[in-house]
Coordinates of C-alpha atoms and ligand atoms in Angstrom, one line a residue:
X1 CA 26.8 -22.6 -27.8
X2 CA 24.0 -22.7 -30.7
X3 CA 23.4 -26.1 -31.9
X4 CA 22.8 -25.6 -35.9
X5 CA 25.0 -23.1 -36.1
X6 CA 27.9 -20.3 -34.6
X7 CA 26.0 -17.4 -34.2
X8 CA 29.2 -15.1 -34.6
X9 CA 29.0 -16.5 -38.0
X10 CA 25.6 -18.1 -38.9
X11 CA 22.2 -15.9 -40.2
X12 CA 20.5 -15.1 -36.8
X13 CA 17.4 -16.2 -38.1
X14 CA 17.8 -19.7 -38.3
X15 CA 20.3 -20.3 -35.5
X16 CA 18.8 -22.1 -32.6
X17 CA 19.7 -21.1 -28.7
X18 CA 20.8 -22.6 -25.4
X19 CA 19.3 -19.6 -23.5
X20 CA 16.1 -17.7 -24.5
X21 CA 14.5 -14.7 -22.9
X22 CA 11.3 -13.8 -23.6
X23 CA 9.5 -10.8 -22.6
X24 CA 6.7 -8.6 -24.3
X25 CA 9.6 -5.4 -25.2
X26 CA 12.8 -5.9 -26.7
X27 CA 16.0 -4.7 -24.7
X28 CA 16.1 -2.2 -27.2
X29 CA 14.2 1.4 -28.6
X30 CA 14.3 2.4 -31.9
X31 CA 15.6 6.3 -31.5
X32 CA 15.9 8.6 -34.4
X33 CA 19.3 10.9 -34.6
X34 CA 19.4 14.4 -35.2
X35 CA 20.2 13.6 -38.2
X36 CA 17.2 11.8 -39.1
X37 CA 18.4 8.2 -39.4
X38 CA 17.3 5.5 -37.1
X39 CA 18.9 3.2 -34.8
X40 CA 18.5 1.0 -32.2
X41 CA 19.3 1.9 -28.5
X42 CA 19.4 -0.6 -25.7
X43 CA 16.7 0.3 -23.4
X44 CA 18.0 1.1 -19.9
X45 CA 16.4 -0.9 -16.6
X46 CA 18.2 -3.4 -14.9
X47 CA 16.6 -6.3 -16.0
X48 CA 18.8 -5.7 -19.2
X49 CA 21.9 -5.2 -17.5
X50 CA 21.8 -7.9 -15.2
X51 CA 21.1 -10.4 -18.7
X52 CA 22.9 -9.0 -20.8
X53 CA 26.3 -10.5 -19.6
X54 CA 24.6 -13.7 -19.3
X55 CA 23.1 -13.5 -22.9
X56 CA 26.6 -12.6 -24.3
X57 CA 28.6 -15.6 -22.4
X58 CA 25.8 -18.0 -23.7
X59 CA 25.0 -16.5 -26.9
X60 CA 21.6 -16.2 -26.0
X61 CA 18.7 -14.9 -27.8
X62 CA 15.8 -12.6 -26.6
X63 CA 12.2 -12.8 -28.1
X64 CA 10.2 -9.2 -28.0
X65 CA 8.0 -6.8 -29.6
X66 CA 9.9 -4.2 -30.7
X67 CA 7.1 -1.4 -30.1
X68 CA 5.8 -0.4 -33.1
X69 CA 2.7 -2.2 -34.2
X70 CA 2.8 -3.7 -38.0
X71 CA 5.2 -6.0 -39.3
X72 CA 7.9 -7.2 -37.1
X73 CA 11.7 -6.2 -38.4
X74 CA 13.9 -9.1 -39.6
X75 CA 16.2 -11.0 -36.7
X76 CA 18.9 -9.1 -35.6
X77 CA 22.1 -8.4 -33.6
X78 CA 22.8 -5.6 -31.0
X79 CA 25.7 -5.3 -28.5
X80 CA 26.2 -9.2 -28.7
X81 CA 22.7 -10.1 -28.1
X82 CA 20.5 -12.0 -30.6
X83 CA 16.9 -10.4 -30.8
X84 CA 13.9 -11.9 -32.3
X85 CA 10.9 -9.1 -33.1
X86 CA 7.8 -10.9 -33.0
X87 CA 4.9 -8.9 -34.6
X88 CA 1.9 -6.9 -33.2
X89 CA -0.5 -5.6 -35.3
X90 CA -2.8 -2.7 -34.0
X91 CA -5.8 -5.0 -33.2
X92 CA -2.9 -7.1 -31.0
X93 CA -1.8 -3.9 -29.1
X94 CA -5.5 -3.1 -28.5
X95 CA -5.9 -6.5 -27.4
X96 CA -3.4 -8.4 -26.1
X97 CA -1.3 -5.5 -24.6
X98 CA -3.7 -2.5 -23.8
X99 CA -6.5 -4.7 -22.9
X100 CA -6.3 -8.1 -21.3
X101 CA -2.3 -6.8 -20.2
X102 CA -3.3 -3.3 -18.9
X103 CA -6.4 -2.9 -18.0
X104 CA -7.3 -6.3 -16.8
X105 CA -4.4 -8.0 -15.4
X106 CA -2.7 -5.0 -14.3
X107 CA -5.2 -3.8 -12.0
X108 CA -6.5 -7.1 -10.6
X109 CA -3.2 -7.9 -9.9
X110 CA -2.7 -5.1 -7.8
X111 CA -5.5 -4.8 -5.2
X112 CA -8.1 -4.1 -8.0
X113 CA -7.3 -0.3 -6.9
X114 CA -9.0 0.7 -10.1
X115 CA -11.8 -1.9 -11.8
X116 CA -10.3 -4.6 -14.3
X117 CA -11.9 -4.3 -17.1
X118 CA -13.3 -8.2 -19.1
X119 CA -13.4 -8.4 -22.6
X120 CA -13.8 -11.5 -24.4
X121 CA -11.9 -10.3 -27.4
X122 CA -9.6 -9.0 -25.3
X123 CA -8.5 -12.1 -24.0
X124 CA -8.4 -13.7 -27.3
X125 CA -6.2 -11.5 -28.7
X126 CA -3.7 -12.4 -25.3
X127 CA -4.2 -16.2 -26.3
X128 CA -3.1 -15.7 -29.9
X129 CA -0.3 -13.6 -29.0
X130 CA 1.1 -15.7 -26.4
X131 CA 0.9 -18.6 -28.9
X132 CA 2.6 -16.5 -31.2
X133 CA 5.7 -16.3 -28.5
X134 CA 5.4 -19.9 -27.6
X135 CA 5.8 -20.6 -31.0
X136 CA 8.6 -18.5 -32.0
X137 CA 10.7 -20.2 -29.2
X138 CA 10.0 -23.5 -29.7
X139 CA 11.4 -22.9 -32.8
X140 CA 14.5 -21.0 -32.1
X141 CA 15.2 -23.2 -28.4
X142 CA 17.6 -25.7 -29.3
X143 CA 17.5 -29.2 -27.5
X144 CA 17.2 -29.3 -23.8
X145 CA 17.6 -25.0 -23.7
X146 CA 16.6 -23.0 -20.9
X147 CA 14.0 -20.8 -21.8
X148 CA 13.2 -17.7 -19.3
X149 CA 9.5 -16.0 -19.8
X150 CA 9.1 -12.6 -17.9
X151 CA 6.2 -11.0 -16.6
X152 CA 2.2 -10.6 -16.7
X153 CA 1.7 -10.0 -20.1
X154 CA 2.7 -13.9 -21.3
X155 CA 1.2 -16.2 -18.2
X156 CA 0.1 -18.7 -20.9
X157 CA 3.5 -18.9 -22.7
X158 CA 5.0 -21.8 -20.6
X159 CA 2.3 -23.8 -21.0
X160 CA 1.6 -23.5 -24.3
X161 CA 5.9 -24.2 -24.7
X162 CA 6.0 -27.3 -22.9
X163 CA 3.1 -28.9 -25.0
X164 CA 5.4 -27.9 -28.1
X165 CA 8.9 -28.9 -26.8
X166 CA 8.8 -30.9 -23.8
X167 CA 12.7 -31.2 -23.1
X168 CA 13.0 -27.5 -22.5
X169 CA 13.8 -25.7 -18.9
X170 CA 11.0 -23.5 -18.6
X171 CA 11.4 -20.7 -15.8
X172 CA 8.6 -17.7 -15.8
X173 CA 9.1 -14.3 -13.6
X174 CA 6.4 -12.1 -12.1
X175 CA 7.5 -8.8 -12.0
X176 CA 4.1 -7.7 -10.0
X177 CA 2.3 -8.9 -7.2
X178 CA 0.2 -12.4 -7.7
X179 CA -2.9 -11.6 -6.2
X180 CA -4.9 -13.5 -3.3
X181 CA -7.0 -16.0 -4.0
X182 CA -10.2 -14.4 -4.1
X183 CA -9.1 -11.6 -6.0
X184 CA -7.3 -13.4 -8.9
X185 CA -10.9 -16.2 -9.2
X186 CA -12.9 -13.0 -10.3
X187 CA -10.3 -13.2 -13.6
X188 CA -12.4 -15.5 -16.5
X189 CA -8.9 -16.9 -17.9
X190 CA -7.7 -18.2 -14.7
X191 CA -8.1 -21.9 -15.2
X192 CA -6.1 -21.4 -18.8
X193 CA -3.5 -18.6 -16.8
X194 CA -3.1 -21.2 -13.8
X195 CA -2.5 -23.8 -16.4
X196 CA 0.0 -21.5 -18.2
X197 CA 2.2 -20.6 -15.4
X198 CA 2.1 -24.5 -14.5
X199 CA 4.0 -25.4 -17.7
X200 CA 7.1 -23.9 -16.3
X201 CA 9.8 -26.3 -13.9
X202 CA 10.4 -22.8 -12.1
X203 CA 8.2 -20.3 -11.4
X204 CA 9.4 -17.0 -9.5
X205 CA 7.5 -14.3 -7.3
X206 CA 8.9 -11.1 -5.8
X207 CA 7.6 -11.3 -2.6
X208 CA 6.7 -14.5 -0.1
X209 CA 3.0 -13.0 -0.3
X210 CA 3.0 -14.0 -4.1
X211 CA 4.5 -17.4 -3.7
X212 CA 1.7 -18.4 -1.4
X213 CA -1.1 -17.1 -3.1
X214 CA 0.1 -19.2 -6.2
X215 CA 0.9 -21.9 -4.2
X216 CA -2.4 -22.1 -2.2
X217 CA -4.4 -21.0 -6.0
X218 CA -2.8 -24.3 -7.1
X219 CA -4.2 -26.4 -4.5
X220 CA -7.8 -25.1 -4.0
X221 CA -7.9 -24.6 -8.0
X222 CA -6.3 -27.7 -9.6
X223 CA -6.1 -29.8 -6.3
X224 CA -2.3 -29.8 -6.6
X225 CA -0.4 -31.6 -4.3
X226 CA 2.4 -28.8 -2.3
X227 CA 5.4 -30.5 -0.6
X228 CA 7.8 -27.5 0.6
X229 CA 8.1 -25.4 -2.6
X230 CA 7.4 -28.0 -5.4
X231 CA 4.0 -28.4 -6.7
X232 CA 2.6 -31.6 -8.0
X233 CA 0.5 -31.1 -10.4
X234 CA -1.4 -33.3 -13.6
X235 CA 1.4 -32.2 -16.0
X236 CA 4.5 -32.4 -13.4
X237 CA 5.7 -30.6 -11.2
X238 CA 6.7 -26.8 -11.1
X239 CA 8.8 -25.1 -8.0
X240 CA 7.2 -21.7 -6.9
X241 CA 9.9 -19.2 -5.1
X242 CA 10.8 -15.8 -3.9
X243 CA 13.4 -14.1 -5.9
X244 CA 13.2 -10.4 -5.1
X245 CA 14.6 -8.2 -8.4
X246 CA 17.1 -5.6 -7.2
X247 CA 19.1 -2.8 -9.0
X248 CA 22.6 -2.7 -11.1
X249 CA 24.0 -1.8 -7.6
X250 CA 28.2 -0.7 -8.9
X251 CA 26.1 1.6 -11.7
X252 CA 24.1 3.5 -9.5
X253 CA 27.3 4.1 -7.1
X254 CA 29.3 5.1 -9.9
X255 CA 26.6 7.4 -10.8
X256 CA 26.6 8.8 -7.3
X257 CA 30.5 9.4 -7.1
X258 CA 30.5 11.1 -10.6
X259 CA 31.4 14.9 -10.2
X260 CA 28.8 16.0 -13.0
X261 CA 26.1 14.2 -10.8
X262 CA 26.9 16.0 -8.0
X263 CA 27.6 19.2 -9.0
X264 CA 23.7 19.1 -11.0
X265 CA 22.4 17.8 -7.6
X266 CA 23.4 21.4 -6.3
X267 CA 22.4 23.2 -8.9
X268 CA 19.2 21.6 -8.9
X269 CA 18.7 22.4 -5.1
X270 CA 19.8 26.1 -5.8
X271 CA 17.3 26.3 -9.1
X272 CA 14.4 25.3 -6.2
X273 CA 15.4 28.3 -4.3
X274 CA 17.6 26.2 -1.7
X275 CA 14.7 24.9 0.2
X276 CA 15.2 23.5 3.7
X277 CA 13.7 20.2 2.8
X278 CA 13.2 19.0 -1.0
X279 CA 10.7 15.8 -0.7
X280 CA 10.7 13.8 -4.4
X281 CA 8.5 11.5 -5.7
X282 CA 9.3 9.6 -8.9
X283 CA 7.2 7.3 -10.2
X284 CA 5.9 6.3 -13.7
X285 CA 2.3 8.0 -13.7
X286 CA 0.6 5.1 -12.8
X287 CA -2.7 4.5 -10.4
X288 CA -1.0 1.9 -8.6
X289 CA 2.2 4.5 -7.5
X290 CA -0.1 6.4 -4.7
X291 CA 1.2 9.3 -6.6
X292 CA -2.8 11.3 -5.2
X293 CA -2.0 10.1 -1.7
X294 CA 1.0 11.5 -1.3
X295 CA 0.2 14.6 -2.6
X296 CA -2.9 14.6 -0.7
X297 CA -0.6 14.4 2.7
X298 CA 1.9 16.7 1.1
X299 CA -1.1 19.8 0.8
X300 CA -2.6 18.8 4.7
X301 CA 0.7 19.2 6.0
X302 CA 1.0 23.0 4.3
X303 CA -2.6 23.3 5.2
X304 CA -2.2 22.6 8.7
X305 CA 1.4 24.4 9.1
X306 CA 3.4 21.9 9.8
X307 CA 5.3 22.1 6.8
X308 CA 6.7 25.6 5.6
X309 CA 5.5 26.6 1.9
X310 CA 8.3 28.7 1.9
X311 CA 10.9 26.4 3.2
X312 CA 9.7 23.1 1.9
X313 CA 9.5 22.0 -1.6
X314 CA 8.2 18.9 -3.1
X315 CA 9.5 17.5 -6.7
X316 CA 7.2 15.4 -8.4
X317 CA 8.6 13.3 -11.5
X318 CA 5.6 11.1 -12.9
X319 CA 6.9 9.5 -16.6
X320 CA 4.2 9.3 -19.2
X321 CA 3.0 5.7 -19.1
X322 CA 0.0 3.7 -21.1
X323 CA -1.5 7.0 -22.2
X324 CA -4.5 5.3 -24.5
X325 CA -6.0 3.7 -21.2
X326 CA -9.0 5.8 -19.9
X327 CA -7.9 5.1 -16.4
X328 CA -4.3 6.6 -16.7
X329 CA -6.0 9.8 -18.8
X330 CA -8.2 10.4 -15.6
X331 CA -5.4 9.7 -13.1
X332 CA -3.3 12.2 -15.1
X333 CA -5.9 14.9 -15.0
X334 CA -6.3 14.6 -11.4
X335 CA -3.0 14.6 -10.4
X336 CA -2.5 18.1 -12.2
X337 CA -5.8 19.3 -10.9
X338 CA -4.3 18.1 -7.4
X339 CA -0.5 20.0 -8.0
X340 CA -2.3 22.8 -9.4
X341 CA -4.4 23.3 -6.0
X342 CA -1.6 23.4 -3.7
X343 CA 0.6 25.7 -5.5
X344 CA -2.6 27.8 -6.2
X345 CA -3.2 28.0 -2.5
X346 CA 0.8 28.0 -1.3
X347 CA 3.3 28.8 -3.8
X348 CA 4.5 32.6 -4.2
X349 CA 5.9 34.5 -6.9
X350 CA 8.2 32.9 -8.4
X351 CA 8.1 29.8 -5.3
X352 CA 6.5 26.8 -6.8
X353 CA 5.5 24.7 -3.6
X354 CA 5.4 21.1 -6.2
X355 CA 7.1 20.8 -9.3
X356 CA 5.3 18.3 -11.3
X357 CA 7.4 17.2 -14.2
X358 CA 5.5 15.1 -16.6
X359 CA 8.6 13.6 -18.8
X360 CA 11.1 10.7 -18.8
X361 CA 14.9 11.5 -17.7
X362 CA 18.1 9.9 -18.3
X363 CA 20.0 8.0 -15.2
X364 CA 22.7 10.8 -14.4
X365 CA 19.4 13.2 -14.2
X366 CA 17.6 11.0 -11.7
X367 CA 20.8 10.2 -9.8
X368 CA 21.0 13.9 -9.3
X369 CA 17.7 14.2 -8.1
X370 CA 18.2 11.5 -5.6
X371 CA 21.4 13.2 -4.7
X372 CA 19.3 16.6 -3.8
X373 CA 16.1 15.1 -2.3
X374 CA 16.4 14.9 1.9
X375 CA 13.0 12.9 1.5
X376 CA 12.3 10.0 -0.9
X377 CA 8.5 9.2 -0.9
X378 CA 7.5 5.9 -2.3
X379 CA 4.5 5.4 -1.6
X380 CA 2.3 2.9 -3.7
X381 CA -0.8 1.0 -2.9
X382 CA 0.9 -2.3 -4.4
X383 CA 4.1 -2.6 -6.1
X384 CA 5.9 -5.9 -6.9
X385 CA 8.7 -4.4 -6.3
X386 CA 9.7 -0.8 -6.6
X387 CA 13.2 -0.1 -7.8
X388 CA 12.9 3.8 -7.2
X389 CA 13.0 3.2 -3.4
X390 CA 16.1 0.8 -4.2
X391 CA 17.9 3.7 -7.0
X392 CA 17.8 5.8 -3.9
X393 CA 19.2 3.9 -1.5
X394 CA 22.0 3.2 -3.5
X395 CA 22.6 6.3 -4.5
X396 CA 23.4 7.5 -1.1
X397 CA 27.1 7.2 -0.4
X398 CA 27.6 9.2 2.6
X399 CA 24.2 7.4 4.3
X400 CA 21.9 10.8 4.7
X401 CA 18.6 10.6 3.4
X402 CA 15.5 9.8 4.5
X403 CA 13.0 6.7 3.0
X404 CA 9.6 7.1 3.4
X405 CA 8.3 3.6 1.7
X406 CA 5.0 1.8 1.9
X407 CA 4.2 -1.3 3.3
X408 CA 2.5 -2.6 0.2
X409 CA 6.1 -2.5 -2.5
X410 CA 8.0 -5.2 -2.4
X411 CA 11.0 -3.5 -1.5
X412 CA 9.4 -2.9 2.1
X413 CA 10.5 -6.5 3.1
X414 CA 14.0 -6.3 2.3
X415 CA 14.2 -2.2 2.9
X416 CA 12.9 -2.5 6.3
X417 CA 14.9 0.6 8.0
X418 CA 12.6 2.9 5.9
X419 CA 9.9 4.7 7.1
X420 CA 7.4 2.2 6.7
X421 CA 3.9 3.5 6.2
X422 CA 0.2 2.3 5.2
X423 CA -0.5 5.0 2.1
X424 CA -4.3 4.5 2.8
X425 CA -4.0 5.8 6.2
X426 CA -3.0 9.8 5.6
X427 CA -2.3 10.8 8.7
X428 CA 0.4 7.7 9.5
X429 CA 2.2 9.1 6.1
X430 CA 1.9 12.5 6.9
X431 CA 3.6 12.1 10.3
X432 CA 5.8 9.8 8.2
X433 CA 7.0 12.5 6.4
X434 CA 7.3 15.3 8.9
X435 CA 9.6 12.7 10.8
X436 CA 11.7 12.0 7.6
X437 CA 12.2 15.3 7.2
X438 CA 13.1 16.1 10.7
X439 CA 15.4 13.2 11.4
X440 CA 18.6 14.4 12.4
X441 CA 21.7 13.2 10.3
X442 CA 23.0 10.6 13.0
X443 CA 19.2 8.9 12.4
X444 CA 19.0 9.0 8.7
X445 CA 22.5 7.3 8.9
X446 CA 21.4 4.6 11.3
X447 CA 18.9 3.5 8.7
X448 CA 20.3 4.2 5.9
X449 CA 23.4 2.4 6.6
X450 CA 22.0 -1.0 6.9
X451 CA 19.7 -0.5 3.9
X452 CA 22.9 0.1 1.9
X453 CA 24.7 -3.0 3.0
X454 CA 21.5 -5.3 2.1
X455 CA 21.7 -3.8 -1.4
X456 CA 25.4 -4.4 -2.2
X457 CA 24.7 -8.1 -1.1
X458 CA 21.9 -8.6 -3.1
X459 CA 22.0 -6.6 -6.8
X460 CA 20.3 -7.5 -9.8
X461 CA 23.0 -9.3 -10.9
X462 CA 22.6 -11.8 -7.8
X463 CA 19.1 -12.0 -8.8
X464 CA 19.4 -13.1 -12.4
X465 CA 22.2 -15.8 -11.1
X466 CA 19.9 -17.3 -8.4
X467 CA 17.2 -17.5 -10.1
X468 CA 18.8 -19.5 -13.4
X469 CA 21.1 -21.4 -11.4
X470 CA 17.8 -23.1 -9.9
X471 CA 16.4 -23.4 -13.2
X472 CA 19.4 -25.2 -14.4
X473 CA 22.9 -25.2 -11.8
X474 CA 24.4 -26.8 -14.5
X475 CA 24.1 -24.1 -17.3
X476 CA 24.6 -21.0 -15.0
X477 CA 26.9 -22.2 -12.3
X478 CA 29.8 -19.8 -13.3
X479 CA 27.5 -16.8 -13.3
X480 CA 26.4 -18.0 -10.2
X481 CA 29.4 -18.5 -8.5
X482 CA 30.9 -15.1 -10.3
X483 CA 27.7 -13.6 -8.2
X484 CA 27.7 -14.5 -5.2
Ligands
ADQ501 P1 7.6 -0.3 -12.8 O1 6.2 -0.3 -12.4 O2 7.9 0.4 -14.0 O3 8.2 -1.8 -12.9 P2 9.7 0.5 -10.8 O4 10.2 -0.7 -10.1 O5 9.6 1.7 -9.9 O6 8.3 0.4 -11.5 O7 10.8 0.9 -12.0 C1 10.7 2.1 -12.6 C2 12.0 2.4 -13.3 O8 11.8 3.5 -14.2 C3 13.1 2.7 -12.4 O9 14.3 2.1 -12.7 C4 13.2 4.2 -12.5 O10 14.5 4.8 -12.3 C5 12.8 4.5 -13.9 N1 12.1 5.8 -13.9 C6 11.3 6.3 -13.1 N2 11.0 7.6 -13.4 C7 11.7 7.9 -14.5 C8 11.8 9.0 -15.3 N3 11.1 10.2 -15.1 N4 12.6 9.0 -16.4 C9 13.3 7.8 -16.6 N5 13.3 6.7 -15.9 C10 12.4 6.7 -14.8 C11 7.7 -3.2 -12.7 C12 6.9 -3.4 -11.4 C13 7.8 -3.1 -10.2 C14 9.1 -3.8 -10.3 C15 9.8 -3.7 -11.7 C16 11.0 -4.6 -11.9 O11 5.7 -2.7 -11.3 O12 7.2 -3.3 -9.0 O13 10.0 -3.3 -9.3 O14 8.8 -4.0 -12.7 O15 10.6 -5.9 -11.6

């Protein structure tokens, strides 16, 4: 499937690819054994899994950093896939990802819910990165590839590709919301970000709420030309869609059915002093994850009696995340001031009423914890899409359970049996969750039932076939077809 060269048997670092990923990580971490010697790992998410067959069939290559700043490692092969570290160096990671990624993007992308940040420098550093990517792939793409860009961090890469290799198939993914209009003008790069995203034949949104606000930016911005999806626009013409990301669906089952899973889910219960109702909350620790409203509800609702401290517990899982950003230092500091409030004022001897655990699981440990929770809280001011709410859904075999799920994650338009809430307003999720966690099993299986269903029709694997099936039908069609 290479052009120059079999990549079984050629040097991966001067074969050339029909299919190229790009995204700013690697599908991989570099993990240290007890021993002491190093190896790669592929990183777990479903974005990997749902490539990684497609990578393998086409012997396709995937362009990331690999995580470390400093000099990139040579090419190199893991579990069939060809990866291609591009470098960062320290004043990049400051730049590029911590700055102009993180702190500006990020949160102007969702809501502005903390202040983006502007930093000429900053934004420098994201153009010289992004050229960086751009080049490295018109370099490896061979002749008419397809060429799939994910996510906020390289906007400008499809532009900047299409000036170098015109007879590419350029798609780009958003995994998080694309903001309104009047939200994503205040952003000094937008001309050059609009321009960026442009460059791509297929461009693709998790929600019908970002496809607009692209589509209208286009219009008022550039003066584009819309006719049903396709934009017309000075360089060409790009599609704009809805493809909503979903989880490795079979995995998360499998997970469920295990024995070990189950028999931890009960232990975990009985470790919590068998509560009546275990609420959970798992989220990377992240401003945008409503992590203080829902614990804010959570302490009125002990407060006001009408949830029992000693018969209610709540398990709060927030992974480390971005921990050189100021604002994530603060959020983190009041979240713990928060947790330690509520069990100062309702926990007993030896009763915690929130367990806070600050750390990063593996799956079968999460499954578990799905397993044991009766109410799954997902509660974020704005989420592209929120796999969490999804992880749980699947992972409930026998249909008990109870979603609690704001209306601002994407998941809320497919998930729609949930109980739907507006995190803002506290006392709609508070009465959310007291009817969660009184819903009899009859009603948790009416919703969840449906939600299930949805799920098993639409997995990540669906996802990555629609989505490069209308980039290219040609290239894809057996994936697509396999799929659907
Ligand atoms: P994230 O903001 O990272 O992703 P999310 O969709 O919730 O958010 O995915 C988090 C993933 O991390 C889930 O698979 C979850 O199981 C895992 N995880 C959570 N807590 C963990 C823990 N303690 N240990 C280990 N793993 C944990 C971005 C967007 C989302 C979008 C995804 C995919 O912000 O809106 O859904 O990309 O497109």
């Amino acid at each position: 499937m290479t052009s120059d060269h079999d990549p079984a048997t050629a040097s991966v670092g001067s074969a050339r690819y029909d299919l190229l990923v790009l995204a700013n990580r690697l599908p991989v971490d570099r993990v240290t054994d007890p021993a002491g010697g190093d190896r790669w790992q592929r990183s777990p998410g479903g974005l990997v899994t749902a490539l990684h067959p497609i990578m393998q069939q086409h012997a396709g290559a995937w362009i990331g950093w690999h995580g470390q700043p400093g000099p990139a490692p040579a090419p190199f092969t893991h579990d069939g896939i060809h990866l291609h570290p591009v470098e960062l160096s320290e004043h990049d990671v400051d730049g590029y990802y911590e700055g102009q990624s993180n702190a500006t993007i990020w949160p102007l992308y969702h809501d502005a819910v903390e202040q983006p940040v502007f930093d000429r420098g900053w934004r420098r550093s994201y153009h010289t990165v992004n050229e960086r990517f751009a080049a490295t792939a018109a370099r490896l793409a061979a002749p008419g590839a397809l060429v799939w860009v994910h996510d906020y961090h390289l906007q400008l890469v499809p532009g900047m590709l299409r000036r170098l290799r015109p007879d590419l198939r350029i798609g780009f993914f958003l995994h998080i919301p694309f903001p309104p209009v009047e939200l994503f003008c205040q952003m000094p790069l937008r001309d050059e970000i609009m321009r960026g995203l442009l460059g791509a034949d297929l461009v693709g949104f998790q929600h019908p709420h970002g496809t607009r606000n692209f589509q209208q930016l286009a219009v008022d911005l550039l003066g584009a030309k819309l006719t049903g999806d396709v934009i017309e626009h000075g360089e060409g013409t790009t599609t704009a869609a809805t493809f909503p990301i979903s989880i490795d669906v079979a995995t998360q089952q499998r997970l469920a059915d295990d024995p070990q899973v189950r028999t931890r889910a009960t232990e975990i219960r009985r470790e919590l002093g068998d509560p009546a109702t275990l609420i959970l909350g798992v989220d990377r620790l992240d401003y945008t994850k409503g992590i203080e409203h829902r614990l804010a509800a959570f302490g009125e609702l002990l407060n006001e009696g009408r949830l029992d401290p000693a018969q209610t517990v709540m398990v709060q899982v927030a992974v480390p995340s971005r921990q050189r950003i100021d604002h994530y230092q603060a959020l983190r500091e009041r979240v713990e001031r928060t947790v330690s409030r509520i069990n100062g004022v309702h926990a007993g001897i030896g009763r915690l009423c929130v367990h806070y655990l600050h750390q990063s699981y593996d799956r079968a440990e999460l499954a578990a914890l799905y397993l044991a929770a009766d109410v799954m809280a997902v509660t974020p001011l704005r989420d592209g899409m929120n796999l969490v709410a999804k992880e749980y859904v699947a992972t409930r075999a026998d249909g008990t359970g109870a979603l609690v799920l704001s209306e601002f994650a994407g998941a809320a338009a497919e998930l729609r049996q949930a109980w739907t809430v507006n995190p803002h307003d506290l006392d709609q999720l508070k009465d959310a969750i007291v009817a969660a966690a009184h819903a009899t099993p009859d009603e948790q299986i009416a919703r969840m039932q449906p939600m299930r269903a949805h799920l098993r029709r639409h997995d990540v694997n669906r996802w990555a076939a629609d989505f490069l099936s209308r980039l290219d039908r040609p290239v894809v069609q057996g994936q697509a077809e396999a799929a659907a």
